[in-house]
PDB file of C-alpha atoms in Angstrom:
ATOM      1  CA  UNK W   1      -6.614  10.149 -23.382  1.00 36.00           C
ATOM      2  CA  UNK W   2      -3.388   8.156 -23.075  1.00 44.00           C
ATOM      3  CA  UNK W   3      -5.191   5.610 -20.945  1.00 47.00           C
ATOM      4  CA  UNK W   4      -5.317   2.877 -23.573  1.00 48.00           C
ATOM      5  CA  UNK W   5      -2.012   1.246 -22.722  1.00 58.00           C
ATOM      6  CA  UNK W   6      -1.614  -0.528 -19.412  1.00 79.00           C
ATOM      7  CA  UNK W   7       1.992  -1.583 -19.813  1.00 86.00           C
ATOM      8  CA  UNK W   8       5.288  -0.005 -20.777  1.00 91.00           C
ATOM      9  CA  UNK W   9       8.620  -1.804 -21.089  1.00 94.00           C
ATOM     10  CA  UNK W  10      11.101   0.033 -18.875  1.00 95.00           C
ATOM     11  CA  UNK W  11      14.176  -2.081 -19.494  1.00 96.00           C
ATOM     12  CA  UNK W  12      15.356  -5.461 -20.712  1.00 96.00           C
ATOM     13  CA  UNK W  13      18.355  -7.349 -19.383  1.00 96.00           C
ATOM     14  CA  UNK W  14      19.359 -10.119 -21.745  1.00 96.00           C
ATOM     15  CA  UNK W  15      21.717 -13.046 -21.249  1.00 96.00           C
ATOM     16  CA  UNK W  16      22.507 -15.921 -23.622  1.00 95.00           C
ATOM     17  CA  UNK W  17      19.176 -17.715 -23.449  1.00 96.00           C
ATOM     18  CA  UNK W  18      17.008 -15.469 -21.294  1.00 97.00           C
ATOM     19  CA  UNK W  19      15.637 -11.939 -21.226  1.00 97.00           C
ATOM     20  CA  UNK W  20      14.304 -10.193 -18.135  1.00 97.00           C
ATOM     21  CA  UNK W  21      11.668  -7.645 -19.088  1.00 97.00           C
ATOM     22  CA  UNK W  22      10.775  -4.951 -16.558  1.00 97.00           C
ATOM     23  CA  UNK W  23       7.262  -3.681 -17.246  1.00 95.00           C
ATOM     24  CA  UNK W  24       5.604  -0.620 -15.765  1.00 94.00           C
ATOM     25  CA  UNK W  25       1.928  -1.385 -15.165  1.00 92.00           C
ATOM     26  CA  UNK W  26      -0.151   1.772 -15.221  1.00 88.00           C
ATOM     27  CA  UNK W  27      -3.428   0.242 -14.173  1.00 85.00           C
ATOM     28  CA  UNK W  28      -3.873  -2.786 -11.924  1.00 87.00           C
ATOM     29  CA  UNK W  29      -4.958  -5.402 -11.382  1.00 90.00           C
ATOM     30  CA  UNK W  30      -3.793  -6.585 -14.789  1.00 92.00           C
ATOM     31  CA  UNK W  31      -2.555  -9.638 -16.647  1.00 93.00           C
ATOM     32  CA  UNK W  32       0.702  -8.989 -18.499  1.00 95.00           C
ATOM     33  CA  UNK W  33       2.077 -11.103 -21.334  1.00 96.00           C
ATOM     34  CA  UNK W  34       5.458 -10.662 -23.033  1.00 97.00           C
ATOM     35  CA  UNK W  35       7.072 -12.470 -25.921  1.00 97.00           C
ATOM     36  CA  UNK W  36      10.254 -12.154 -27.988  1.00 98.00           C
ATOM     37  CA  UNK W  37      10.080 -12.544 -31.748  1.00 97.00           C
ATOM     38  CA  UNK W  38      13.353 -13.301 -33.590  1.00 96.00           C
ATOM     39  CA  UNK W  39      14.442 -11.225 -36.525  1.00 94.00           C
ATOM     40  CA  UNK W  40      14.584 -13.045 -39.834  1.00 89.00           C
ATOM     41  CA  UNK W  41      18.104 -13.690 -41.075  1.00 83.00           C
ATOM     42  CA  UNK W  42      17.343 -14.966 -44.559  1.00 81.00           C
ATOM     43  CA  UNK W  43      17.190 -13.896 -47.242  1.00 81.00           C
ATOM     44  CA  UNK W  44      18.104 -10.722 -45.375  1.00 81.00           C
ATOM     45  CA  UNK W  45      17.867  -9.324 -41.876  1.00 82.00           C
ATOM     46  CA  UNK W  46      14.333  -8.198 -41.285  1.00 89.00           C
ATOM     47  CA  UNK W  47      12.143  -7.288 -38.338  1.00 92.00           C
ATOM     48  CA  UNK W  48       9.389  -9.758 -37.599  1.00 93.00           C
ATOM     49  CA  UNK W  49       5.814  -8.610 -38.253  1.00 93.00           C
ATOM     50  CA  UNK W  50       3.978  -6.911 -35.417  1.00 94.00           C
ATOM     51  CA  UNK W  51       2.110  -9.624 -33.522  1.00 95.00           C
ATOM     52  CA  UNK W  52      -1.601  -9.455 -32.812  1.00 93.00           C
ATOM     53  CA  UNK W  53      -2.814  -9.300 -29.239  1.00 92.00           C
ATOM     54  CA  UNK W  54      -3.949 -12.933 -29.407  1.00 92.00           C
ATOM     55  CA  UNK W  55      -0.449 -14.059 -30.374  1.00 94.00           C
ATOM     56  CA  UNK W  56       1.108 -12.321 -27.391  1.00 95.00           C
ATOM     57  CA  UNK W  57      -1.643 -13.623 -25.096  1.00 93.00           C
ATOM     58  CA  UNK W  58      -0.632 -17.151 -26.131  1.00 95.00           C
ATOM     59  CA  UNK W  59       2.830 -16.558 -24.650  1.00 96.00           C
ATOM     60  CA  UNK W  60       3.803 -18.716 -21.664  1.00 97.00           C
ATOM     61  CA  UNK W  61       5.659 -15.709 -20.249  1.00 97.00           C
ATOM     62  CA  UNK W  62       2.927 -14.043 -18.288  1.00 96.00           C
ATOM     63  CA  UNK W  63       2.182 -12.737 -14.838  1.00 95.00           C
ATOM     64  CA  UNK W  64      -0.695 -11.159 -12.970  1.00 94.00           C
ATOM     65  CA  UNK W  65      -0.185  -7.827 -11.255  1.00 93.00           C
ATOM     66  CA  UNK W  66      -2.721  -7.759  -8.453  1.00 92.00           C
ATOM     67  CA  UNK W  67      -2.119  -4.370  -6.843  1.00 88.00           C
ATOM     68  CA  UNK W  68      -3.569  -0.975  -7.608  1.00 81.00           C
ATOM     69  CA  UNK W  69      -3.049   1.437  -9.092  1.00 82.00           C
ATOM     70  CA  UNK W  70       0.373   1.018 -10.664  1.00 87.00           C
ATOM     71  CA  UNK W  71       3.705  -0.710 -10.232  1.00 92.00           C
ATOM     72  CA  UNK W  72       6.322  -2.881 -11.884  1.00 94.00           C
ATOM     73  CA  UNK W  73       6.571  -6.527 -12.807  1.00 95.00           C
ATOM     74  CA  UNK W  74       9.526  -8.579 -14.045  1.00 96.00           C
ATOM     75  CA  UNK W  75       8.816 -11.156 -16.723  1.00 97.00           C
ATOM     76  CA  UNK W  76      11.445 -13.722 -17.680  1.00 98.00           C
ATOM     77  CA  UNK W  77      11.470 -14.874 -21.312  1.00 98.00           C
ATOM     78  CA  UNK W  78      13.359 -18.123 -21.844  1.00 97.00           C
ATOM     79  CA  UNK W  79      14.623 -20.377 -24.632  1.00 96.00           C
ATOM     80  CA  UNK W  80      16.190 -17.592 -26.682  1.00 97.00           C
ATOM     81  CA  UNK W  81      19.047 -18.136 -29.122  1.00 95.00           C
ATOM     82  CA  UNK W  82      22.463 -16.590 -28.289  1.00 95.00           C
ATOM     83  CA  UNK W  83      23.707 -13.718 -30.440  1.00 94.00           C
ATOM     84  CA  UNK W  84      20.372 -13.006 -32.080  1.00 93.00           C
ATOM     85  CA  UNK W  85      18.173  -9.953 -32.497  1.00 94.00           C
ATOM     86  CA  UNK W  86      14.652 -10.020 -31.113  1.00 97.00           C
ATOM     87  CA  UNK W  87      11.736  -7.649 -30.882  1.00 97.00           C
ATOM     88  CA  UNK W  88      10.006  -7.907 -27.520  1.00 97.00           C
ATOM     89  CA  UNK W  89       6.354  -6.972 -27.196  1.00 97.00           C
ATOM     90  CA  UNK W  90       4.146  -6.919 -24.141  1.00 96.00           C
ATOM     91  CA  UNK W  91       0.392  -6.921 -23.861  1.00 93.00           C
ATOM     92  CA  UNK W  92      -1.677  -6.282 -20.788  1.00 92.00           C
ATOM     93  CA  UNK W  93      -5.345  -6.436 -20.029  1.00 90.00           C
ATOM     94  CA  UNK W  94      -7.564  -5.984 -17.025  1.00 89.00           C
ATOM     95  CA  UNK W  95      -7.210  -8.988 -14.740  1.00 88.00           C
ATOM     96  CA  UNK W  96     -10.446 -10.962 -14.510  1.00 80.00           C
ATOM     97  CA  UNK W  97     -10.582 -13.920 -12.119  1.00 77.00           C
ATOM     98  CA  UNK W  98     -11.677 -17.181 -13.741  1.00 72.00           C
ATOM     99  CA  UNK W  99     -15.452 -17.416 -13.618  1.00 67.00           C
ATOM    100  CA  UNK W 100     -16.876 -19.982 -11.246  1.00 57.00           C
ATOM    101  CA  UNK W 101     -18.845 -21.608 -14.039  1.00 58.00           C
ATOM    102  CA  UNK W 102     -15.799 -21.818 -16.294  1.00 58.00           C
ATOM    103  CA  UNK W 103     -17.494 -19.479 -18.765  1.00 57.00           C
ATOM    104  CA  UNK W 104     -15.624 -16.245 -19.240  1.00 58.00           C
ATOM    105  CA  UNK W 105     -18.414 -13.720 -19.704  1.00 56.00           C
ATOM    106  CA  UNK W 106     -16.652 -10.578 -18.516  1.00 58.00           C
ATOM    107  CA  UNK W 107     -15.367  -8.238 -21.208  1.00 62.00           C
ATOM    108  CA  UNK W 108     -11.645  -7.732 -20.708  1.00 72.00           C
ATOM    109  CA  UNK W 109     -10.129  -4.411 -21.609  1.00 80.00           C
ATOM    110  CA  UNK W 110      -6.780  -4.752 -23.296  1.00 86.00           C
ATOM    111  CA  UNK W 111      -4.319  -2.736 -25.304  1.00 89.00           C
ATOM    112  CA  UNK W 112      -5.008  -1.858 -28.908  1.00 90.00           C
ATOM    113  CA  UNK W 113      -2.602  -2.485 -31.783  1.00 90.00           C
ATOM    114  CA  UNK W 114      -1.045   0.968 -31.503  1.00 92.00           C
ATOM    115  CA  UNK W 115      -0.366   0.498 -27.791  1.00 91.00           C
ATOM    116  CA  UNK W 116       1.176  -2.916 -28.461  1.00 92.00           C
ATOM    117  CA  UNK W 117       3.465  -1.409 -31.112  1.00 94.00           C
ATOM    118  CA  UNK W 118       4.605   1.208 -28.614  1.00 94.00           C
ATOM    119  CA  UNK W 119       5.938  -1.556 -26.339  1.00 95.00           C
ATOM    120  CA  UNK W 120       8.243  -2.879 -29.072  1.00 96.00           C
ATOM    121  CA  UNK W 121      11.763  -3.059 -27.703  1.00 96.00           C
ATOM    122  CA  UNK W 122      14.743  -4.480 -29.540  1.00 96.00           C
ATOM    123  CA  UNK W 123      17.226  -6.730 -27.792  1.00 95.00           C
ATOM    124  CA  UNK W 124      20.197  -8.832 -28.755  1.00 94.00           C
ATOM    125  CA  UNK W 125      21.130 -11.881 -26.737  1.00 96.00           C
ATOM    126  CA  UNK W 126      24.708 -12.402 -25.593  1.00 94.00           C
ATOM    127  CA  UNK W 127      27.193 -14.639 -27.318  1.00 93.00           C
ATOM    128  CA  UNK W 128      28.192 -15.545 -30.848  1.00 87.00           C
ATOM    129  CA  UNK W 129      25.406 -16.580 -33.169  1.00 80.00           C
ATOM    130  CA  UNK W 130      25.947 -19.965 -34.782  1.00 74.00           C
ATOM    131  CA  UNK W 131      24.158 -20.183 -38.089  1.00 65.00           C
ATOM    132  CA  UNK W 132      22.698 -23.650 -38.511  1.00 62.00           C
ATOM    133  CA  UNK W 133      22.962 -23.306 -42.271  1.00 59.00           C
ATOM    134  CA  UNK W 134      26.688 -22.675 -42.132  1.00 54.00           C
ATOM    135  CA  UNK W 135      28.514 -19.657 -43.454  1.00 49.00           C
TER     136      UNK W 135
END
């Protein structure tokens, strides 16, 4: 049906330590989480594994999009390393206000693994990369 994914990465602007991720939200209200995963450098350059939804949900880089039906949000990812490759993933789910009792009993509809993979966007931060292990 094509309705599984709520979020699509439109563009990423990266600086030395920060990336600004512009996300198209197809269905609001929604909670959107984004995270950047660094590529491995040793023993060889390799993409990081595809994260599970729970890993992305643990990201501190999150925002709630409270309008309907669709729109855009900008999420800032910080503490990146200059001159390094990252894969950015975003995950979104239906926004559910915190329950009054503190018990979250409402089922939240989120993106499946295939939808998460479709958000994967590669970026490289600005600047020279200094290898801590030397050359």
